[in-house]
PDB file of C-alpha atoms in Angstrom:
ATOM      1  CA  UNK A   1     -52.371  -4.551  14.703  1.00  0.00           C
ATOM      2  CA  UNK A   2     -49.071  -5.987  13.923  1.00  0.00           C
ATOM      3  CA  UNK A   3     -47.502  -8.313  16.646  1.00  0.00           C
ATOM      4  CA  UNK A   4     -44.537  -7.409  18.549  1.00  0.00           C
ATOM      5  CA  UNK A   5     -41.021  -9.774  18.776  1.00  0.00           C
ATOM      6  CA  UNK A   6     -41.327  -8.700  22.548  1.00  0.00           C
ATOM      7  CA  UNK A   7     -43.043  -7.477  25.261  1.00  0.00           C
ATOM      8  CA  UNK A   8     -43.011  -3.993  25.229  1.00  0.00           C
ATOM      9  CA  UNK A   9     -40.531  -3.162  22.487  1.00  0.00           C
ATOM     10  CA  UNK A  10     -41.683   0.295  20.889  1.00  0.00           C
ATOM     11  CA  UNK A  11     -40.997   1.228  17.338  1.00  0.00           C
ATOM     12  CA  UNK A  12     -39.137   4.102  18.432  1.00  0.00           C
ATOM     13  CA  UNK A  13     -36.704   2.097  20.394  1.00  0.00           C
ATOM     14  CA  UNK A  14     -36.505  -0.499  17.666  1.00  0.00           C
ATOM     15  CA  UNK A  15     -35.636   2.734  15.193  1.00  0.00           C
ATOM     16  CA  UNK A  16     -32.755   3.815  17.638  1.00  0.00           C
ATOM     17  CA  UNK A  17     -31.456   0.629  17.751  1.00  0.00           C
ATOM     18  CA  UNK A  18     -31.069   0.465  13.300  1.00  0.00           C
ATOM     19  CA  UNK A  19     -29.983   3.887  13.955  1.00  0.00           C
ATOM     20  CA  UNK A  20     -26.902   2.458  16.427  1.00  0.00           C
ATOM     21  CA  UNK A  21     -26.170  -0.300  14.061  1.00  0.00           C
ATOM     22  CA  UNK A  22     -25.612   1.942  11.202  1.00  0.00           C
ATOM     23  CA  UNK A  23     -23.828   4.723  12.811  1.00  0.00           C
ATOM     24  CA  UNK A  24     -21.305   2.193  14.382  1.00  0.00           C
ATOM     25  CA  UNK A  25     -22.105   0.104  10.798  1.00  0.00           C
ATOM     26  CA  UNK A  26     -19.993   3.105   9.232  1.00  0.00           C
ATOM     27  CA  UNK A  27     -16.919   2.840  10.954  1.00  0.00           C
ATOM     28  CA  UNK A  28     -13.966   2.565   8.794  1.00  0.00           C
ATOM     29  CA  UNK A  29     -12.080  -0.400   9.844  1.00  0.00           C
ATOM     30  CA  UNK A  30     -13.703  -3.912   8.052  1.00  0.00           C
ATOM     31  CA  UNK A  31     -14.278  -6.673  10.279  1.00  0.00           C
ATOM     32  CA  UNK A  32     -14.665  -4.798  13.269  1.00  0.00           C
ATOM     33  CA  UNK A  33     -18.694  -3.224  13.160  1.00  0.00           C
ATOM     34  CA  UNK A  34     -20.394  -6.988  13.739  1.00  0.00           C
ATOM     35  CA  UNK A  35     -18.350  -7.342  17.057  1.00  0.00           C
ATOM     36  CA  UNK A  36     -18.680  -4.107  18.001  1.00  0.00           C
ATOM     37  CA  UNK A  37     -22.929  -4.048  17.668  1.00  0.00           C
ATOM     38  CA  UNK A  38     -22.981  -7.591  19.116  1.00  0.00           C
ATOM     39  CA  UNK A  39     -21.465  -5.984  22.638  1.00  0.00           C
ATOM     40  CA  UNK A  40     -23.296  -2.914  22.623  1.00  0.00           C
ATOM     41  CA  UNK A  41     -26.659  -4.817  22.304  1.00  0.00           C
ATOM     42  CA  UNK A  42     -25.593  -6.895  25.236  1.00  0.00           C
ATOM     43  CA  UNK A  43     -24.658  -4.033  27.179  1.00  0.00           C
ATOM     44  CA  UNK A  44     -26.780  -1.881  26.599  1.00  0.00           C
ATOM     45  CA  UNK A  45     -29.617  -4.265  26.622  1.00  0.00           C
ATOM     46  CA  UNK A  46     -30.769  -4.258  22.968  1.00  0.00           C
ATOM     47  CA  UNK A  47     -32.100  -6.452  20.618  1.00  0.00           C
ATOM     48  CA  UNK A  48     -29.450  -8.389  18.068  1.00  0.00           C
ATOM     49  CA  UNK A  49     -31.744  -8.405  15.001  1.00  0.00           C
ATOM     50  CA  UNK A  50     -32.005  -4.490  14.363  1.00  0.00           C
ATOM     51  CA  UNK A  51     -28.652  -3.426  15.687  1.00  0.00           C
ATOM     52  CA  UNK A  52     -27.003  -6.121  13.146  1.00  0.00           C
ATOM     53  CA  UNK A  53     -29.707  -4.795  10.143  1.00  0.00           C
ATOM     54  CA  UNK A  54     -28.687  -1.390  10.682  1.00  0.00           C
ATOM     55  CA  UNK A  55     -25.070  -2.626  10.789  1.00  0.00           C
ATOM     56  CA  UNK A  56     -25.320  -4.191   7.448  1.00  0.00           C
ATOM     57  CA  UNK A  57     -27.642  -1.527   6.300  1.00  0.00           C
ATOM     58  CA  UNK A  58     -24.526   0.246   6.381  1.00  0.00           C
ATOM     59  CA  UNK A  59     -22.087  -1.548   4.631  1.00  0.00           C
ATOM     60  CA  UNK A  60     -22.190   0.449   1.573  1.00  0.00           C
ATOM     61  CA  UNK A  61     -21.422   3.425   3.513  1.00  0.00           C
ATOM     62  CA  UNK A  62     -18.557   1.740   5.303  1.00  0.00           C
ATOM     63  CA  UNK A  63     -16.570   1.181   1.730  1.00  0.00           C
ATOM     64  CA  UNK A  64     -17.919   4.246   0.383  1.00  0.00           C
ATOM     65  CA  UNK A  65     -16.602   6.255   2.971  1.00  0.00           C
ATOM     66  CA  UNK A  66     -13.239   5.629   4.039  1.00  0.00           C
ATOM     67  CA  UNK A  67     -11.195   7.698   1.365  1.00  0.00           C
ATOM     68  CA  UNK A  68     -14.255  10.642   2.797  1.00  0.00           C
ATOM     69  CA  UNK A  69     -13.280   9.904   6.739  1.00  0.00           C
ATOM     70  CA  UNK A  70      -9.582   9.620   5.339  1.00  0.00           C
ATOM     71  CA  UNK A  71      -9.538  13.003   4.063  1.00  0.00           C
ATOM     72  CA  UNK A  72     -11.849  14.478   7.070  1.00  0.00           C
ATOM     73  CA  UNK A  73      -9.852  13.075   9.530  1.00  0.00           C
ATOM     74  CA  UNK A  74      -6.685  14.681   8.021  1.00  0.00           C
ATOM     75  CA  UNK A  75      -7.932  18.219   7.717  1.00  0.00           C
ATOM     76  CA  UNK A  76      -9.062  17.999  11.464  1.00  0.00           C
ATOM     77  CA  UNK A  77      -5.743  16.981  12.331  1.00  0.00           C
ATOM     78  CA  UNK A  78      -3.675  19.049   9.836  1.00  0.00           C
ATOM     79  CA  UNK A  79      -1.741  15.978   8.534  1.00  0.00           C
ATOM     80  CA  UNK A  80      -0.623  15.804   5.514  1.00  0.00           C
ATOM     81  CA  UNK A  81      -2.405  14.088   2.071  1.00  0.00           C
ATOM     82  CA  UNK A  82      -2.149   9.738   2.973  1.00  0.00           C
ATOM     83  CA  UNK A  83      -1.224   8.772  -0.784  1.00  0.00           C
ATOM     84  CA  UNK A  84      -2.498   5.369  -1.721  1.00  0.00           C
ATOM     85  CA  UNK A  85       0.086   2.943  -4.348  1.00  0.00           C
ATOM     86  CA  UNK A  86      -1.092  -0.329  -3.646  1.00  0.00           C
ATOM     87  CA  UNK A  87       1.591  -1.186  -6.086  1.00  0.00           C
ATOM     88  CA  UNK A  88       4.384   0.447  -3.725  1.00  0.00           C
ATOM     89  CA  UNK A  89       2.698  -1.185  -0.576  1.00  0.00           C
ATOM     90  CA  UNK A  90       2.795  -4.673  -1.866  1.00  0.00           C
ATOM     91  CA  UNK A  91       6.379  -4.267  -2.965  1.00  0.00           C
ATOM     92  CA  UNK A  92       7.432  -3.901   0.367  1.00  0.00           C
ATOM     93  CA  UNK A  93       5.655  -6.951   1.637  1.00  0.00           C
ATOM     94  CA  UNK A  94       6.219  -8.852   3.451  1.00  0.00           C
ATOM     95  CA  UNK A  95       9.331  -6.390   4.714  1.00  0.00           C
ATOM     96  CA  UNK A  96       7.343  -2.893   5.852  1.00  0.00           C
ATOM     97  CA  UNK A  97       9.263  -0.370   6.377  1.00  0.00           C
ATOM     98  CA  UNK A  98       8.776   1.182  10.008  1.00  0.00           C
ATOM     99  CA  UNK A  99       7.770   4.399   8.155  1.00  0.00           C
ATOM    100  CA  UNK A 100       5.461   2.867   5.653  1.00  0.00           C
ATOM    101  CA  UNK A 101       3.514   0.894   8.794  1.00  0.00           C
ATOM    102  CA  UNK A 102       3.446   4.180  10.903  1.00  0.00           C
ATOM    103  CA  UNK A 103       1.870   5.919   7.974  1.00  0.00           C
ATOM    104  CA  UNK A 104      -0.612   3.309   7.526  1.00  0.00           C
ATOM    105  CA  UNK A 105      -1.831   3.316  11.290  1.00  0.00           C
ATOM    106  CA  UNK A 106      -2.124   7.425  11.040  1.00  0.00           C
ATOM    107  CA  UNK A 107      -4.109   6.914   7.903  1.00  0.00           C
ATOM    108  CA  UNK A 108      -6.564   4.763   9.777  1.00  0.00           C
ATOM    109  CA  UNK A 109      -6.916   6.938  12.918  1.00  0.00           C
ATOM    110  CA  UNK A 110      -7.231   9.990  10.427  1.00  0.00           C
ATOM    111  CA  UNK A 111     -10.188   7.820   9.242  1.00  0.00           C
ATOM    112  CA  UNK A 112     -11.943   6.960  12.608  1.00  0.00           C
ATOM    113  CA  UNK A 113     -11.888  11.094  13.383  1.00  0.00           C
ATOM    114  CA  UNK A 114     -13.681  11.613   9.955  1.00  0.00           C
ATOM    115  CA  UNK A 115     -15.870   8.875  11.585  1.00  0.00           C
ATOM    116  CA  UNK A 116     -16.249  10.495  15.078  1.00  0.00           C
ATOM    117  CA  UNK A 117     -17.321  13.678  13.246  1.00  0.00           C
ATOM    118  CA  UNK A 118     -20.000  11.978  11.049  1.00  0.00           C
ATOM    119  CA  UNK A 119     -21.100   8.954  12.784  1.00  0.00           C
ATOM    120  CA  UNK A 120     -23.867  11.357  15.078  1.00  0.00           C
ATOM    121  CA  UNK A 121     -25.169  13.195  12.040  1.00  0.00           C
ATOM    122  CA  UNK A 122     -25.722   9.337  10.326  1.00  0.00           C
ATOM    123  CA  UNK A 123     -27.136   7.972  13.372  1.00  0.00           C
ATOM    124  CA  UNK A 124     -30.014  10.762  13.408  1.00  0.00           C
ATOM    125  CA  UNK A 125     -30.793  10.512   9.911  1.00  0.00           C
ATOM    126  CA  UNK A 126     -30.970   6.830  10.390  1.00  0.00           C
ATOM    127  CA  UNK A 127     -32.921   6.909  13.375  1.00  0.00           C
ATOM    128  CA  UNK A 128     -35.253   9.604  11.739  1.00  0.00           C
ATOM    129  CA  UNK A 129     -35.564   7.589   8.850  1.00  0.00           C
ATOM    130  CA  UNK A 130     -36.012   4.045  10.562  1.00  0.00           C
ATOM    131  CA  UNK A 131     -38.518   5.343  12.699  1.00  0.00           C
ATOM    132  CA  UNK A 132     -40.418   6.709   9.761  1.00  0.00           C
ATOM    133  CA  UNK A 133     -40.390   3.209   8.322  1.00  0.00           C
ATOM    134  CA  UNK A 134     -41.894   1.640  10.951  1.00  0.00           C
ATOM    135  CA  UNK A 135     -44.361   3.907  11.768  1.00  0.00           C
ATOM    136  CA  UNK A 136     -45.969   3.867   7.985  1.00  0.00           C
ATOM    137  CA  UNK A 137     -45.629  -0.005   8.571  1.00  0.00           C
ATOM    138  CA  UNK A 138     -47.563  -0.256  11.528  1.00  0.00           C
ATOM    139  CA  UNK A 139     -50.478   2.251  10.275  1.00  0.00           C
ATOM    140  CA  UNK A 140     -50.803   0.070   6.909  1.00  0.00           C
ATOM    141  CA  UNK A 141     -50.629  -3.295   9.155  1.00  0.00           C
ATOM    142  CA  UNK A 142     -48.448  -4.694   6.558  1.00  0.00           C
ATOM    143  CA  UNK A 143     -48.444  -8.014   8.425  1.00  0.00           C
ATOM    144  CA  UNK A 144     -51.595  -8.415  10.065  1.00  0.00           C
ATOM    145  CA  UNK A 145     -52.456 -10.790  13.280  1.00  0.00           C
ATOM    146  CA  UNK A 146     -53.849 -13.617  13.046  1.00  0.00           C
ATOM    147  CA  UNK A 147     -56.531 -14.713  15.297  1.00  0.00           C
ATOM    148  CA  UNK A 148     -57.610 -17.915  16.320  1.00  0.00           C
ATOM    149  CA  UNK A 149     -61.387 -18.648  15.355  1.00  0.00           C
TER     150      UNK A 149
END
């Protein structure tokens, strides 16, 4: 059988734990995810190690996905079309205009909706998926125990 990191930590609850890492892993705004997984753990009383792997399991998705939670997050809201010219926002620098930042901080709250509407579908899969892992893992005892002689 394969040993356990601790006492009574099931494969299911390590599973849902990947599966919170990932689904908060997603969210739109770099920089903020490892933070955010570190307090949950401690709050809600969860390992580091497979909130932070489903976290970075994530990462991908996170870059992937922003234009995606962008354009969710503005249909929910009926906003109109963000347009991205990088070239126009670094002209401005470092002098914003109020309208330009204003437009910028709507963008990223459109973003965090498209999050808020996909986050629980991802965190299933991923918990369906991670727990499907570990389970096959287990039954093929890909690191046995080693016993003393």
């Amino acid at each position: 059988m394969i040993e356990r990191t601790s006492v009574g930590d099931s494969a299911a609850k390590t599973a849902w734990t990947i599966a919170l890492g990932f689904a908060v892993g997603m969210f739109p705004l770099l920089g903020v995810t490892t933070l955010a997984c570190v307090l949950l753990a401690r709050v809600l009383r969860l390992r580091q190690a497979p909130i932070q792997m489903g976290n970075y399991a994530a990462l991908p998705f996170q870059i992937f996905l922003i234009i995606p939670f962008l354009r969710l997050g503005e249909r929910i809201a009926g906003a109109e079309r963000f347009v991205f010219d990088p070239a126009a926002l670094l002209k401005g620098f470092p002098h914003v205009p109020d309208s330009t930042a204003r437009a910028v901080v709507m963008a990223q709250w459109h973003m965090m909706e498209g999050w808020a509407v996909v986050a629980p579908v991802g965190f299933v899969v991923a918990g369906v998926i991670a727990k499907e892992v570990l389970r096959r893992r287990e039954r093929a005892e890909i690191i046995p125990v080693r016993r003393a002689a």
